[in-house]
JSON list of C-alpha atoms in Angstrom, two decimals:
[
{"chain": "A", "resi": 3, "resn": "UNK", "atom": "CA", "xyz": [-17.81, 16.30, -5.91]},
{"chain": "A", "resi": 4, "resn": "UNK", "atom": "CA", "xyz": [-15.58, 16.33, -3.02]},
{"chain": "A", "resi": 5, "resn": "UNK", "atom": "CA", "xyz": [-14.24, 19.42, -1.63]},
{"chain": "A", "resi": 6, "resn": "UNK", "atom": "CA", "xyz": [-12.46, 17.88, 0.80]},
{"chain": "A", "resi": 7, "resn": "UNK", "atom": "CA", "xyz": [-10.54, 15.82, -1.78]},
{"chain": "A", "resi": 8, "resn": "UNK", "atom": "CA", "xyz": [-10.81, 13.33, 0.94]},
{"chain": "A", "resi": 9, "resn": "UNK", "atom": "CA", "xyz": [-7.81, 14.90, 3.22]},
{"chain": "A", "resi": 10, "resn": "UNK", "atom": "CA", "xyz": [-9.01, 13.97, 6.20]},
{"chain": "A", "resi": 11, "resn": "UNK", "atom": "CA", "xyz": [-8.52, 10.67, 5.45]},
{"chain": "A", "resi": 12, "resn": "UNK", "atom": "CA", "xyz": [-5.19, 11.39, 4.07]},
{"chain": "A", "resi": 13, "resn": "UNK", "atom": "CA", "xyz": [-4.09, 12.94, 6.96]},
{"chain": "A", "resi": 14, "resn": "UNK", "atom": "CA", "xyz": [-5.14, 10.34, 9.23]},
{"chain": "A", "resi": 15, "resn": "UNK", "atom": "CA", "xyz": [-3.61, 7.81, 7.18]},
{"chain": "A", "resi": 16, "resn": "UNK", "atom": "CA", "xyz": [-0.44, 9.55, 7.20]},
{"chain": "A", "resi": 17, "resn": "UNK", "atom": "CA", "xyz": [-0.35, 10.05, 10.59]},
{"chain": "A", "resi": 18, "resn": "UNK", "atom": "CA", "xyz": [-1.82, 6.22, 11.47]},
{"chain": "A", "resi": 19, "resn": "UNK", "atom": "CA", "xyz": [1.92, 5.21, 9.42]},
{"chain": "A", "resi": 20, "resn": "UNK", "atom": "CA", "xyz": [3.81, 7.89, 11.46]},
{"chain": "A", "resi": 21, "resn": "UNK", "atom": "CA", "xyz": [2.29, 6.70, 14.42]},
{"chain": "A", "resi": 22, "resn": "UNK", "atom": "CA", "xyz": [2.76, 3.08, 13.67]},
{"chain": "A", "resi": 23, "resn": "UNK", "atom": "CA", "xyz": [6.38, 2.95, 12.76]},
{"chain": "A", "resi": 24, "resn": "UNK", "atom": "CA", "xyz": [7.10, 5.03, 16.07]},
{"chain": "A", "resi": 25, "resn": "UNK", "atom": "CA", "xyz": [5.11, 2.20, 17.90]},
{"chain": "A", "resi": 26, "resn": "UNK", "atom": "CA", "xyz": [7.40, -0.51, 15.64]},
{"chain": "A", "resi": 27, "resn": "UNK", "atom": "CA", "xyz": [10.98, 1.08, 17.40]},
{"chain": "A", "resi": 28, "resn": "UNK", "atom": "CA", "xyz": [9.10, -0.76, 20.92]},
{"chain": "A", "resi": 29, "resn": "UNK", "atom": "CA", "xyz": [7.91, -3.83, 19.43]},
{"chain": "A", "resi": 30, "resn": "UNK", "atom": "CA", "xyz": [4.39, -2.93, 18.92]},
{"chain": "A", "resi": 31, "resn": "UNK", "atom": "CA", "xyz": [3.20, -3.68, 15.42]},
{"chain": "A", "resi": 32, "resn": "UNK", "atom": "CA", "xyz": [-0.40, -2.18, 14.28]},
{"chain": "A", "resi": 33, "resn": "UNK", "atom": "CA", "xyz": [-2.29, -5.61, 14.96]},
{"chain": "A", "resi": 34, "resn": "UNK", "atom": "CA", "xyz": [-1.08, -5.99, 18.12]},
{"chain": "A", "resi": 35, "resn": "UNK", "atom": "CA", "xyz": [-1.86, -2.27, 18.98]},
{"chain": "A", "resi": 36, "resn": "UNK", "atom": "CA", "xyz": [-5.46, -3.07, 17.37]},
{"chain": "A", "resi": 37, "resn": "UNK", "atom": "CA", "xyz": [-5.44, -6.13, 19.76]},
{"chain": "A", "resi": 38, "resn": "UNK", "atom": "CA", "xyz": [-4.41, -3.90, 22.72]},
{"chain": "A", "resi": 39, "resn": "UNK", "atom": "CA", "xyz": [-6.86, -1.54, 22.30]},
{"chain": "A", "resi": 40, "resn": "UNK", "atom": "CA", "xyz": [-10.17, -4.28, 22.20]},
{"chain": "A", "resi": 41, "resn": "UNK", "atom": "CA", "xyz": [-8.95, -5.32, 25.17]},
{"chain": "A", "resi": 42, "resn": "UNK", "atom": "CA", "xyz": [-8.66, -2.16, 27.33]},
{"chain": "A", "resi": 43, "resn": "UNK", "atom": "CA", "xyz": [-11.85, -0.84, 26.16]},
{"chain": "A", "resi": 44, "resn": "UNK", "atom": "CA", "xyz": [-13.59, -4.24, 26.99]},
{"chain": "A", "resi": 45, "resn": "UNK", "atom": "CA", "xyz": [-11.49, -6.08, 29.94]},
{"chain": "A", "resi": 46, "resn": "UNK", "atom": "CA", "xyz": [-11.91, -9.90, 30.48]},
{"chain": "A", "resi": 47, "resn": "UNK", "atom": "CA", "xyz": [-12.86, -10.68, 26.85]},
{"chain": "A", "resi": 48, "resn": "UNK", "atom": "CA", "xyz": [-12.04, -13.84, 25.17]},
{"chain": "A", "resi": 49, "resn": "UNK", "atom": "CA", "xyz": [-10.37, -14.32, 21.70]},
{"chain": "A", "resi": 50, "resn": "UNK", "atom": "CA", "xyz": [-13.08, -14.72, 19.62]},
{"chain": "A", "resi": 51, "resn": "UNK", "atom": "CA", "xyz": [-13.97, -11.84, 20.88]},
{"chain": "A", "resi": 52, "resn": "UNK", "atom": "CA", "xyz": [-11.02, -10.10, 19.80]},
{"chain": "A", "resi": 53, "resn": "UNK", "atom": "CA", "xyz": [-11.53, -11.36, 16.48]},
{"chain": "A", "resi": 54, "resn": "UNK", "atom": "CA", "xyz": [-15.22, -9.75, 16.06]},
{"chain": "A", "resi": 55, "resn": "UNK", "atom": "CA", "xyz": [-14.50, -6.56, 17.08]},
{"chain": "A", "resi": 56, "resn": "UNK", "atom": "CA", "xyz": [-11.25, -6.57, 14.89]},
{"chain": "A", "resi": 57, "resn": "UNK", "atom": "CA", "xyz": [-11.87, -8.51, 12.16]},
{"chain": "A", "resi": 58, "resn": "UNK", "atom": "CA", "xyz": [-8.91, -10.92, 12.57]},
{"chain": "A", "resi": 59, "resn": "UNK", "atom": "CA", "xyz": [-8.76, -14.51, 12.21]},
{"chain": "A", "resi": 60, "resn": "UNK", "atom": "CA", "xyz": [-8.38, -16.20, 14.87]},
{"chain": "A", "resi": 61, "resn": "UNK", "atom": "CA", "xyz": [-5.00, -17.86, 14.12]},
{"chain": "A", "resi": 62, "resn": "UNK", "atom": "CA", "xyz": [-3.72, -14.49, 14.18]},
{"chain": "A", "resi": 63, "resn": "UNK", "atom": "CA", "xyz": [-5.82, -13.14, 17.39]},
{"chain": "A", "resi": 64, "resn": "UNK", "atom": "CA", "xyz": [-3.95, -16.31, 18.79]},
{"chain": "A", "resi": 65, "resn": "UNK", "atom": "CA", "xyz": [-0.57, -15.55, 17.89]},
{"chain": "A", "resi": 66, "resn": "UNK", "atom": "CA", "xyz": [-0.71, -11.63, 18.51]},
{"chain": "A", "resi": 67, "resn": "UNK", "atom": "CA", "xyz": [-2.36, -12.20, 22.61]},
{"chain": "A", "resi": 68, "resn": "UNK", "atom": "CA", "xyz": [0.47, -14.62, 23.09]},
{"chain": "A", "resi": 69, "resn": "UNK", "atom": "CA", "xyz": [3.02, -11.89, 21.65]},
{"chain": "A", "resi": 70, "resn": "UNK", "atom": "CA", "xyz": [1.18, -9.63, 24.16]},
{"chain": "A", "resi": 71, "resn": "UNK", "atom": "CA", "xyz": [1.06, -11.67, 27.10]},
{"chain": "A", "resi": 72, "resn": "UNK", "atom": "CA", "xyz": [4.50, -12.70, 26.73]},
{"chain": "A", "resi": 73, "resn": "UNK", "atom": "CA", "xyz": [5.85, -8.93, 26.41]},
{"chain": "A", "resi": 74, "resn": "UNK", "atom": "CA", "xyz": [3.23, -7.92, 29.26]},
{"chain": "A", "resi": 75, "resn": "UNK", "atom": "CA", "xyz": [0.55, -5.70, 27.88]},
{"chain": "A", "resi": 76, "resn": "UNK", "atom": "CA", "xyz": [-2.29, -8.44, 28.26]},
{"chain": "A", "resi": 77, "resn": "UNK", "atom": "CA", "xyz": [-2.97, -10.90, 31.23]},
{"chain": "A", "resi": 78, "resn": "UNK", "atom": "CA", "xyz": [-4.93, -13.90, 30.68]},
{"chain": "A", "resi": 79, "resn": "UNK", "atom": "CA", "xyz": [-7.16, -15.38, 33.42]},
{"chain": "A", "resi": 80, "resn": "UNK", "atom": "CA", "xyz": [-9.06, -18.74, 34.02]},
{"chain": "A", "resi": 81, "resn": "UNK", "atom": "CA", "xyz": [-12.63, -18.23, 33.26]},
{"chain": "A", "resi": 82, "resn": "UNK", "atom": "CA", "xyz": [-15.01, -19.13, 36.09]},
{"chain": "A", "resi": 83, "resn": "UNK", "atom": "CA", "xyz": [-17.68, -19.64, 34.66]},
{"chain": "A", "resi": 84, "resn": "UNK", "atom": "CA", "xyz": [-16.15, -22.11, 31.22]},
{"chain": "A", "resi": 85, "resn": "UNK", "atom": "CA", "xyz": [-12.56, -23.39, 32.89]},
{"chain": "A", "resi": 86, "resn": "UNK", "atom": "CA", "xyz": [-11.75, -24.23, 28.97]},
{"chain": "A", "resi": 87, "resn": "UNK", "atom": "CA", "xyz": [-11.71, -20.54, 28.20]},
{"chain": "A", "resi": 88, "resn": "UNK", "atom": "CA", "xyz": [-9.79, -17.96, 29.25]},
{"chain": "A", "resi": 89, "resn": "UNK", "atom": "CA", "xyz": [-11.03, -13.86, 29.46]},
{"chain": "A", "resi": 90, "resn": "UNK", "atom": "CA", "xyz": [-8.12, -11.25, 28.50]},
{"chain": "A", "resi": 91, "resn": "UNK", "atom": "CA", "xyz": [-7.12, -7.86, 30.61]},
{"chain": "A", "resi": 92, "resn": "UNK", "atom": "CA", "xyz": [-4.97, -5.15, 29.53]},
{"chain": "A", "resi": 93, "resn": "UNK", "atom": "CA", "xyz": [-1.78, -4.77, 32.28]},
{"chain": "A", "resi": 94, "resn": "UNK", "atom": "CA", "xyz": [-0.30, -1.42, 32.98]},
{"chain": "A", "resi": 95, "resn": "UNK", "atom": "CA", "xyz": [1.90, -1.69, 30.16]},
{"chain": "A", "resi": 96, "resn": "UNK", "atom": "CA", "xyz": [-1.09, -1.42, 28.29]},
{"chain": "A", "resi": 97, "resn": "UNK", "atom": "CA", "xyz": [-2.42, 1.42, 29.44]},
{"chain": "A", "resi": 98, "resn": "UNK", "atom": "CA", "xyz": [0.86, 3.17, 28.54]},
{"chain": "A", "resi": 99, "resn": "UNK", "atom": "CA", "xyz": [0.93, 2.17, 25.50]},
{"chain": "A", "resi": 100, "resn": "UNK", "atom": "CA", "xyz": [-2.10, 4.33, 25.06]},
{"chain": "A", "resi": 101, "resn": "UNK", "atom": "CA", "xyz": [-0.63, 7.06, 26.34]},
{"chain": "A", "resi": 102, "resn": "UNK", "atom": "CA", "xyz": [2.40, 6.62, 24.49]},
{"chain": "A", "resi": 103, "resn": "UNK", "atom": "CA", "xyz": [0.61, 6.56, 21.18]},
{"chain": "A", "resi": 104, "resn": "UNK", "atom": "CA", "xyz": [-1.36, 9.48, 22.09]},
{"chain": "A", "resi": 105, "resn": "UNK", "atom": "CA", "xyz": [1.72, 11.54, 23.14]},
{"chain": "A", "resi": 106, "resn": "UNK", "atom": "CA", "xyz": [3.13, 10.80, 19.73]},
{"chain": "A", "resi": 107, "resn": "UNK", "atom": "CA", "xyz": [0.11, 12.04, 17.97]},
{"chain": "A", "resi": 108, "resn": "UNK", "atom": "CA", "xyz": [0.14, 14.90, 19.65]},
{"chain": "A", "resi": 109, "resn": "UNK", "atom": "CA", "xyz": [3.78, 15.60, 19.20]},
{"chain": "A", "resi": 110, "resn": "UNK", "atom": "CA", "xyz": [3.04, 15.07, 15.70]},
{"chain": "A", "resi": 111, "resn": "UNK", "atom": "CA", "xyz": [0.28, 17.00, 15.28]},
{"chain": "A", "resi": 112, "resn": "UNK", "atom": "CA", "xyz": [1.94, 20.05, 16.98]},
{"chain": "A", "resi": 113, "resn": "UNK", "atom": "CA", "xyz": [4.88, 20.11, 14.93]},
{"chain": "A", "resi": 114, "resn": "UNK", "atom": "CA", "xyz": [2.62, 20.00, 11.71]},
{"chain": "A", "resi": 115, "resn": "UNK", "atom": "CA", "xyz": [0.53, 22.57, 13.10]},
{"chain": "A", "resi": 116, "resn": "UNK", "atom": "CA", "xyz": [3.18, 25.27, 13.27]},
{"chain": "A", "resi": 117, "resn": "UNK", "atom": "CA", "xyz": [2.29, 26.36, 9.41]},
{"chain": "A", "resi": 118, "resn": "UNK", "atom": "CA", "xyz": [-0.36, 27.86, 11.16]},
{"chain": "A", "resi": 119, "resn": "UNK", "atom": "CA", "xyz": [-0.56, 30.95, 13.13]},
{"chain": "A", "resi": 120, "resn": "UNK", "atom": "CA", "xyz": [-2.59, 31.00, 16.56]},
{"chain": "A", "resi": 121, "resn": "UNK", "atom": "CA", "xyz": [-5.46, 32.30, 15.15]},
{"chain": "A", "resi": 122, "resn": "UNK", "atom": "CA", "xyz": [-5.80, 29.84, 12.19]},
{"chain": "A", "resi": 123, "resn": "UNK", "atom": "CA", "xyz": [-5.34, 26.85, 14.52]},
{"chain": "A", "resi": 124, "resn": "UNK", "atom": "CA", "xyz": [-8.01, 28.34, 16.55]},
{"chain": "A", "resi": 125, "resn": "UNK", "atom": "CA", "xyz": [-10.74, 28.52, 13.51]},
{"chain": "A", "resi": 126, "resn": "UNK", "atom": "CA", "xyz": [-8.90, 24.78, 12.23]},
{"chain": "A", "resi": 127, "resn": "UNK", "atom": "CA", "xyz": [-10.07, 23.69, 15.72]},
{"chain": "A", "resi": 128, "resn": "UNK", "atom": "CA", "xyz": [-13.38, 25.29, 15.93]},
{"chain": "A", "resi": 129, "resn": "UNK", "atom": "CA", "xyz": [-14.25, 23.61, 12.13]},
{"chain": "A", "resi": 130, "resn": "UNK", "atom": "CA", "xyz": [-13.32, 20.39, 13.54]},
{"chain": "A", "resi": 131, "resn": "UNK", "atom": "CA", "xyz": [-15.26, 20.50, 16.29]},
{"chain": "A", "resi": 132, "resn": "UNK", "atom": "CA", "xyz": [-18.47, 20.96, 14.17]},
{"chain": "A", "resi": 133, "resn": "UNK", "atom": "CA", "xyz": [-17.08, 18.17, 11.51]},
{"chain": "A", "resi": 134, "resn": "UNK", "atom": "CA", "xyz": [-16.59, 15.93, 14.60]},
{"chain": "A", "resi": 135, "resn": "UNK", "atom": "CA", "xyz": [-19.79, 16.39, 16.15]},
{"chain": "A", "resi": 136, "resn": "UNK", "atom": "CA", "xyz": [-21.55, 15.79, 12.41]},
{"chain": "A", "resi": 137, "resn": "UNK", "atom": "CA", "xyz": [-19.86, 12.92, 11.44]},
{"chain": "A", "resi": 138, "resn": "UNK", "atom": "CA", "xyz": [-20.90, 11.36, 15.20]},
{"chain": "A", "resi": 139, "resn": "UNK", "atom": "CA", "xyz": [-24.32, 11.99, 14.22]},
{"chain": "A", "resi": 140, "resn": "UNK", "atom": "CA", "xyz": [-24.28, 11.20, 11.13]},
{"chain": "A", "resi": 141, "resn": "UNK", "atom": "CA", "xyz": [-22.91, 7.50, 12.07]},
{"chain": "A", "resi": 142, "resn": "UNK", "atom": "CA", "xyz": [-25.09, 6.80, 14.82]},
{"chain": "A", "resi": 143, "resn": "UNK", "atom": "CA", "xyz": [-27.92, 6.82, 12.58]}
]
């Protein structure tokens, strides 16, 4: 049985929508930010790509870098190497974006917090740490 009654992925979830609909109010929908987010961790990628590491077709991967390009988070440049393709690079917008979605976690996170008293958000913290560091483990096996 479950202890956990699987909350941890209930609060992520709920805070994935929260975070998501705040994103929606500046034109970023979730695939996009998925999109986004493959290419600032790996710069100068191509589509297909994209659509490995996110498990989009690429029909969609297509439609959501054009989106992108178009409202400036992604720049597209002429591969040298294969002048048919062309490798993807997150622009500074980009790189806000992260931070934006990150500030609104954390907003979130402290105003849902504040059931708790200092102490209690110090011993929440400390039993994350050690879930954190298990569940790394755990999936690099």
């Amino acid at each position: 049985m479950d202890i956990t009654q699987r909350k941890i992925t209930k609060i992520a979830r709920e805070v994935n929508r929260y975070t998501v609909r705040q994103l929606k109010k500046d034109g970023i929908g979730s695939g996009e930010l998925e999109v986004v987010y493959a290419i600032r961790k790996n710069p100068g990628i191509s589509q297909k790509e994209v659509c490995d590491i996110t498990g989009f077709d690429k029909a969609a991967v297509a439609r959501q870098c054009a989106n992108l390009e178009e409202k400036g988070y992604i720049i597209r440049k002429e591969n040298p190497e294969d002048k048919r393709c062309r490798k993807l690079y997150p622009d500074k917008k980009a790189e806000n974006l992260h931070h934006s979605k990150a500030n609104i976690e954390a907003d979130l996170y402290s105003r849902i917090l504040e059931v708790l008293n200092d102490d209690e958000k110090k011993e929440l913290a400390r039993l994350l740490d050690i879930v954190y560091s298990s569940t790394k483990e755990e999936c690099q096996k």
